[in-house]
Amino acid sequence: MKRVFEFVDNVTSTGKPLLLGFPDTGLAGSIAVSYMVEQLRPEEKGYVDSAELPPIVPVRRGYPKELIRIYESSNFLTILSELPIPPMLIRDFSEALVDWVVDKKLGWVGCLTGVAEPRRLEIDTPKVFILSSELKRAEELAKFLDAEVFQEGFITGVHAEILRQGLRRDVEVNILLAQAHLNYPDPGAAAQLLTRLPKLVNEHVDVKPLLESEENIRIQLRDLMRRTAEAMVQKSREMELPPVYR
Amino acid sequence: MSESPWEWLRRIQRRMEDEMERTMRMIKEAEMRTGCLMPLHHVMDTEDQYVITIDMPGADKEKIDLYADENRIIVEAPCRQDIPSARYGNRYRLMIELPTAIDTSNIKARYIQGVLEIRVSKKKTRGTKIKIE
């Protein structure tokens, strides 16, 4: 049977971690991964295809691009999505992703994302929380990355399904959640995720330019945030839960 | 031939996507027509007040105009011109219609980290106690 999502790539290396940046709470993961790609310039190694994706072609510096792209650098692989995965297709996408991770024998999956913090306005430096398929691993990472273990609550959306599929397939999944605005692009939260990269995948990204252009990014990403907020509402309607309930 | 549950779900999904596209187009058209940016906003409805947050990066606290009438909040503010993304409009404008009447004498607003937060008290209506026969 033809799958809804197909990975088209020429990734050959094994053992590397895979970092994911999908539009979600405060677009923290999307901003972090797109900025990381911009700064580190990993090689584009493929894309994720589906007939269900909308007819949109992003253009970057004059180059037409795929909506969901796969990159590889010497230390890690990353997948960057320009659009939120449609809520109805999250399960299909997550299954296909975990199959691909197993097939490519990747080391582990790291989801970079945000967790809605109602009092975000009062917070200068957002905290980062860790949720892993194994509590022991979460505790290790939290200590190592100066973060806290995500103790109680619900995770919804694409990262929740990837975690679930990872648990079932014995694939290590670690979710890094930075406190973020729920409905507004949050480059400050993305910067907190990026500051954990040196210890996480041995790569350094200077977040100063990101924070300096914060206002510009927030205006630029209004449309993506609107689409993402709508997708999050659809998902939470299905579950009768707020998008992130803590 | 009857529709399968999968086809039905896809049809609903596509309808929601179409609705989203229509909304996005309406926002873009309004922004191009008025030259004003429509900021992202969120309204939280609590028991006795509405807590409205509006994302307005690059605005100046002193230059934000905030108006309120019976059940509407109107916000206008210039946006700094040196922000490249503000090229489609260098002014924020937003009108929010609230579901109930508001107490315009009891509104508090603050602007932090580029977000305008407005706390609007709901107008108190005194109900009449009805005796059950």
Coordinates of C-alpha atoms in Angstrom, one line a residue:
Chain A
M1 CA 0.0 0.0 0.0
K2 CA 1.3 3.4 -0.9
R3 CA 2.1 5.5 2.2
V4 CA 0.7 9.0 2.7
F5 CA 4.2 10.3 3.3
E6 CA 7.3 9.3 1.5
F7 CA 10.9 10.2 2.4
V8 CA 13.0 11.0 -0.7
D9 CA 16.6 11.4 0.3
N10 CA 20.2 10.4 -0.2
V11 CA 21.1 10.2 3.5
T12 CA 23.6 7.4 4.0
S13 CA 25.3 7.9 7.3
T14 CA 24.1 6.1 10.4
G15 CA 24.2 6.8 14.1
K16 CA 23.7 10.6 14.0
P17 CA 20.9 12.2 15.9
L18 CA 17.9 13.7 14.1
L19 CA 16.6 17.1 15.2
L20 CA 13.1 18.1 14.2
G21 CA 11.7 21.6 13.8
F22 CA 7.9 21.7 13.1
P23 CA 5.6 24.7 13.5
D24 CA 4.0 24.4 17.0
T25 CA 3.7 26.4 20.2
G26 CA 5.3 29.9 19.6
L27 CA 7.0 28.4 16.5
A28 CA 9.9 27.9 18.9
G29 CA 11.2 24.7 17.1
S30 CA 10.7 26.1 13.6
I31 CA 12.5 29.3 14.4
A32 CA 15.3 27.3 16.1
V33 CA 15.9 24.8 13.3
S34 CA 15.5 27.3 10.5
Y35 CA 18.0 29.6 12.2
M36 CA 20.4 26.7 12.8
V37 CA 20.2 25.7 9.1
E38 CA 20.8 29.3 8.1
Q39 CA 23.9 29.6 10.4
L40 CA 25.4 26.1 10.0
R41 CA 24.5 25.6 6.3
P42 CA 24.1 21.8 6.5
E43 CA 23.7 20.0 3.2
E44 CA 20.2 19.5 1.9
K45 CA 19.8 15.8 1.5
G46 CA 16.2 15.3 0.5
Y47 CA 12.5 16.0 1.4
V48 CA 9.3 14.4 2.6
D49 CA 6.7 14.1 -0.1
S50 CA 2.9 13.7 0.2
A51 CA 0.0 14.3 -2.2
E52 CA -1.8 15.7 0.9
L53 CA 0.5 18.7 1.2
P54 CA -0.9 22.0 -0.1
P55 CA 0.3 23.4 -3.4
I56 CA 2.8 25.8 -1.8
V57 CA 6.4 26.3 -2.9
P58 CA 8.6 28.3 -0.5
V59 CA 11.3 30.4 -2.2
R60 CA 14.5 31.1 -0.3
R61 CA 17.1 33.4 -1.8
G62 CA 15.6 32.8 -5.2
Y63 CA 15.6 29.0 -4.9
P64 CA 12.2 27.1 -4.9
K65 CA 12.2 24.7 -2.0
E66 CA 10.4 21.6 -0.7
L67 CA 7.9 22.2 2.2
I68 CA 9.5 19.5 4.4
R69 CA 13.3 19.3 3.9
I70 CA 16.0 17.0 5.2
Y71 CA 19.5 18.3 6.0
E72 CA 22.7 16.6 7.1
S73 CA 25.8 18.0 8.7
S74 CA 28.8 16.2 10.1
N75 CA 27.2 15.9 13.6
F76 CA 23.5 15.6 13.0
L77 CA 20.5 15.4 10.6
T78 CA 17.6 17.7 10.8
I79 CA 14.1 18.0 9.3
L80 CA 12.6 21.4 8.8
S81 CA 8.9 21.8 8.0
E82 CA 7.6 25.1 6.6
L83 CA 4.0 24.2 7.4
P84 CA 2.3 22.5 10.4
I85 CA 1.6 18.8 9.6
P86 CA -2.2 18.7 9.0
P87 CA -3.8 17.3 12.3
M88 CA -5.5 14.4 10.4
L89 CA -2.1 13.2 9.0
I90 CA 0.0 13.4 12.1
R91 CA -0.3 9.7 12.8
D92 CA 0.7 8.8 9.2
F93 CA 3.6 11.3 9.3
S94 CA 4.9 10.1 12.6
E95 CA 4.8 6.4 11.6
A96 CA 6.6 7.2 8.4
L97 CA 9.2 9.2 10.2
V98 CA 10.0 6.6 12.8
D99 CA 10.1 3.9 10.1
W100 CA 12.7 6.1 8.3
V101 CA 14.7 6.6 11.5
V102 CA 14.8 2.9 12.0
D103 CA 15.7 2.3 8.3
K104 CA 18.5 4.8 8.4
K105 CA 19.7 3.5 11.8
L106 CA 19.8 7.0 13.2
G107 CA 21.0 7.5 16.8
W108 CA 18.0 9.2 18.4
V109 CA 15.3 11.8 17.7
G110 CA 15.3 15.3 19.3
C111 CA 12.1 17.3 18.9
L112 CA 12.7 21.1 19.5
T113 CA 9.5 22.8 20.4
G114 CA 7.7 25.1 22.9
V115 CA 5.5 24.7 25.8
A116 CA 2.8 27.3 26.3
E117 CA 3.5 29.5 29.3
P118 CA 0.6 31.8 30.2
R119 CA 3.0 34.1 32.1
R120 CA 5.6 34.3 29.4
L121 CA 5.4 38.1 29.4
E122 CA 7.0 38.2 32.9
I123 CA 9.8 35.8 31.9
D124 CA 13.1 37.1 30.5
T125 CA 14.8 33.8 30.2
P126 CA 12.5 30.9 29.3
K127 CA 13.2 27.6 31.0
V128 CA 13.7 24.4 28.9
F129 CA 12.0 21.1 29.9
I130 CA 13.0 17.6 28.7
L131 CA 10.7 14.7 28.1
S132 CA 12.2 11.5 27.0
S133 CA 11.0 8.0 26.2
E134 CA 13.0 6.9 29.3
L135 CA 12.8 8.9 32.5
K136 CA 16.4 8.1 33.4
R137 CA 17.5 9.6 30.0
A138 CA 15.4 12.7 30.7
E139 CA 17.0 13.2 34.1
E140 CA 20.5 12.8 32.5
L141 CA 19.7 15.3 29.7
A142 CA 18.1 17.7 32.1
K143 CA 21.3 17.8 34.3
F144 CA 23.6 17.9 31.3
L145 CA 21.6 20.7 29.4
D146 CA 20.7 22.8 32.4
A147 CA 17.0 22.0 31.9
E148 CA 14.2 20.5 34.0
V149 CA 12.4 17.2 33.5
F150 CA 8.9 17.7 32.2
Q151 CA 7.1 16.1 35.1
E152 CA 3.3 16.3 34.6
G153 CA 0.9 17.3 31.9
F154 CA 0.0 16.5 28.3
I155 CA 1.9 16.8 25.1
T156 CA -0.2 17.0 22.0
G157 CA 0.4 17.2 18.3
V158 CA 3.1 15.9 16.1
H159 CA 5.7 15.6 18.8
A160 CA 3.4 13.6 21.0
E161 CA 2.7 11.1 18.2
I162 CA 6.4 10.8 17.4
L163 CA 7.1 10.1 21.0
R164 CA 4.4 7.4 21.1
Q165 CA 5.7 5.8 17.9
G166 CA 9.2 5.9 19.3
L167 CA 8.1 4.2 22.5
R168 CA 6.4 1.4 20.5
R169 CA 9.4 0.9 18.2
D170 CA 12.1 1.3 20.8
V171 CA 13.5 4.5 19.2
E172 CA 14.9 7.1 21.6
V173 CA 12.9 10.3 21.4
N174 CA 13.8 13.4 23.4
I175 CA 11.5 16.4 23.4
L176 CA 13.1 19.8 24.4
L177 CA 10.3 22.2 25.3
A178 CA 11.1 25.9 25.9
Q179 CA 8.6 28.1 27.7
A180 CA 6.9 30.1 24.9
H181 CA 4.0 32.2 23.9
L182 CA 1.2 29.9 22.7
N183 CA 0.0 32.1 19.8
Y184 CA 2.9 34.4 19.0
P185 CA 6.2 33.6 17.3
D186 CA 8.8 33.4 20.1
P187 CA 12.4 33.9 19.0
G188 CA 13.4 34.2 22.7
A189 CA 12.2 30.6 23.3
A190 CA 14.0 29.4 20.1
A191 CA 17.2 31.0 21.4
Q192 CA 17.0 29.0 24.6
L193 CA 16.7 25.7 22.6
L194 CA 19.7 26.8 20.4
T195 CA 21.9 27.4 23.4
R196 CA 21.6 23.7 24.3
L197 CA 23.0 22.6 20.9
P198 CA 26.7 22.6 21.8
K199 CA 26.0 19.9 24.5
L200 CA 23.3 18.2 22.5
V201 CA 24.9 17.7 19.1
N202 CA 28.3 19.5 19.5
E203 CA 27.4 22.5 17.4
H204 CA 27.5 26.1 18.4
V205 CA 25.1 28.7 17.0
D206 CA 25.4 32.4 17.9
V207 CA 21.9 33.5 19.0
K208 CA 22.8 37.2 19.2
P209 CA 21.7 38.0 15.6
L210 CA 18.5 36.0 16.2
L211 CA 17.6 38.1 19.2
E212 CA 18.6 41.3 17.5
S213 CA 16.2 40.6 14.6
E214 CA 13.4 39.3 16.9
E215 CA 10.9 42.1 16.0
N216 CA 11.4 41.4 12.3
I217 CA 11.0 37.7 12.7
R218 CA 7.8 38.1 14.8
I219 CA 6.2 40.2 12.0
Q220 CA 7.4 38.0 9.2
L221 CA 6.0 34.8 10.8
R222 CA 2.5 36.1 11.5
D223 CA 1.0 34.0 8.7
L224 CA 2.7 30.8 9.7
M225 CA 1.7 31.4 13.3
R226 CA -2.0 31.9 12.2
R227 CA -1.9 28.6 10.2
T228 CA -0.2 26.8 13.1
A229 CA -2.6 28.2 15.7
E230 CA -5.5 26.9 13.6
A231 CA -3.9 23.5 13.3
M232 CA -3.3 23.4 17.0
V233 CA -6.9 24.3 17.7
Q234 CA -8.1 21.6 15.3
K235 CA -6.0 19.0 17.1
S236 CA -7.1 20.1 20.6
R237 CA -10.7 20.1 19.5
E238 CA -10.3 16.4 18.6
M239 CA -8.9 15.8 22.0
E240 CA -11.1 18.2 23.9
L241 CA -7.9 19.6 25.5
P242 CA -6.2 22.9 25.2
P243 CA -3.3 22.7 22.8
V244 CA -0.8 22.2 25.7
Y245 CA -2.3 21.5 29.1
R246 CA -0.1 21.6 32.1
Chain B
M1 CA -21.5 5.3 -4.2
S2 CA -21.3 6.2 -0.5
E3 CA -18.4 8.1 0.9
S4 CA -15.9 6.2 3.1
P5 CA -15.0 7.5 6.5
W6 CA -11.6 8.4 5.3
E7 CA -13.0 10.4 2.3
W8 CA -15.4 12.1 4.7
L9 CA -12.6 13.1 7.0
R10 CA -10.5 14.4 4.1
R11 CA -13.5 16.4 2.8
I12 CA -13.9 18.0 6.3
Q13 CA -10.1 18.7 6.5
R14 CA -10.1 20.3 3.0
R15 CA -13.1 22.5 4.0
M16 CA -11.2 23.7 7.1
E17 CA -8.1 24.3 4.9
D18 CA -10.2 26.3 2.4
E19 CA -11.7 28.3 5.3
M20 CA -8.2 29.0 6.6
E21 CA -7.0 30.1 3.1
R22 CA -10.1 32.4 2.8
T23 CA -9.3 34.0 6.2
M24 CA -5.6 34.5 5.3
R25 CA -6.6 36.1 2.0
M26 CA -9.1 38.4 3.7
I27 CA -6.4 39.5 6.2
K28 CA -3.9 40.1 3.3
E29 CA -6.5 42.1 1.3
A30 CA -7.4 44.2 4.4
E31 CA -3.7 44.9 5.1
M32 CA -3.0 45.9 1.5
R33 CA -6.1 48.1 1.3
T34 CA -5.5 49.9 4.5
G35 CA -1.7 49.8 4.6
C36 CA -2.0 48.6 8.2
L37 CA -0.7 45.3 9.7
M38 CA -3.3 43.2 11.5
P39 CA -1.4 42.0 14.6
L40 CA -1.8 38.5 16.0
H41 CA -4.0 38.6 19.1
H42 CA -5.6 36.4 21.6
V43 CA -8.7 36.9 23.8
M44 CA -9.1 35.0 27.1
D45 CA -12.6 35.1 28.5
T46 CA -12.6 34.8 32.3
E47 CA -15.5 35.1 34.7
D48 CA -15.3 38.8 35.2
Q49 CA -12.9 40.1 32.6
Y50 CA -11.4 39.7 29.1
V51 CA -7.6 39.4 29.0
I52 CA -6.6 40.5 25.5
T53 CA -3.0 40.2 24.3
I54 CA -1.8 41.7 21.0
D55 CA 1.6 41.0 19.5
M56 CA 2.9 44.4 18.3
P57 CA 6.7 44.2 18.0
G58 CA 8.3 47.5 17.1
A59 CA 5.6 49.7 18.5
D60 CA 6.3 52.6 20.9
K61 CA 4.3 52.5 24.1
E62 CA 3.8 56.3 24.0
K63 CA 2.3 56.1 20.5
I64 CA -0.2 53.3 21.0
D65 CA -3.8 54.5 20.8
L66 CA -6.3 52.4 22.6
Y67 CA -10.1 53.0 22.3
A68 CA -13.0 51.2 23.9
D69 CA -16.8 51.5 23.5
E70 CA -19.7 49.3 24.5
N71 CA -18.2 46.0 23.4
R72 CA -15.3 46.9 21.1
I73 CA -11.6 47.5 21.6
I74 CA -9.7 49.4 18.9
V75 CA -5.9 49.6 18.9
E76 CA -3.7 51.6 16.6
A77 CA 0.0 52.2 16.7
P78 CA 2.8 53.1 14.3
C79 CA 5.4 50.3 13.7
R80 CA 9.0 51.2 13.5
Q81 CA 9.9 51.7 9.8
D82 CA 13.3 50.1 9.9
I83 CA 11.8 46.6 10.4
P84 CA 12.0 45.0 6.9
S85 CA 8.9 42.9 7.4
A86 CA 6.8 46.0 8.1
R87 CA 7.1 47.1 4.4
Y88 CA 3.5 46.1 3.7
G89 CA 2.3 48.5 6.3
N90 CA 3.9 50.6 8.9
R91 CA 1.0 50.9 11.2
Y92 CA -0.8 48.3 13.4
R93 CA -4.6 48.4 13.5
L94 CA -6.9 46.0 15.1
M95 CA -10.6 46.0 16.1
I96 CA -11.9 43.3 18.5
E97 CA -15.6 42.8 19.1
L98 CA -16.2 41.2 22.4
P99 CA -19.3 39.0 23.0
T100 CA -20.6 41.1 26.0
A101 CA -20.7 44.7 27.1
I102 CA -17.6 46.0 28.8
D103 CA -17.0 48.5 31.6
T104 CA -15.0 51.1 29.8
S105 CA -14.1 52.9 33.1
N106 CA -12.2 49.8 34.2
I107 CA -9.6 48.9 31.6
K108 CA -5.9 48.4 32.3
A109 CA -3.2 48.0 29.6
R110 CA 0.5 47.4 29.6
Y111 CA 3.1 46.9 26.9
I112 CA 5.9 44.4 27.6
Q113 CA 8.3 42.7 25.2
G114 CA 6.3 44.0 22.2
V115 CA 3.1 42.5 23.5
L116 CA 0.1 44.8 24.5
E117 CA -1.9 43.2 27.3
I118 CA -5.3 44.7 28.0
R119 CA -7.5 43.7 30.9
V120 CA -11.1 44.7 30.3
S121 CA -13.8 44.3 33.0
K122 CA -17.1 42.9 32.0
K123 CA -20.1 45.1 32.7
K124 CA -21.9 43.8 35.7
T125 CA -25.6 43.1 35.0
R126 CA -27.8 42.6 38.1
G127 CA -30.1 39.7 37.6
T128 CA -33.5 39.3 39.3
K129 CA -34.0 36.5 41.7
I130 CA -37.0 34.4 40.6
K131 CA -39.1 32.5 43.1
I132 CA -39.7 28.9 42.1
E133 CA -43.4 28.0 42.6

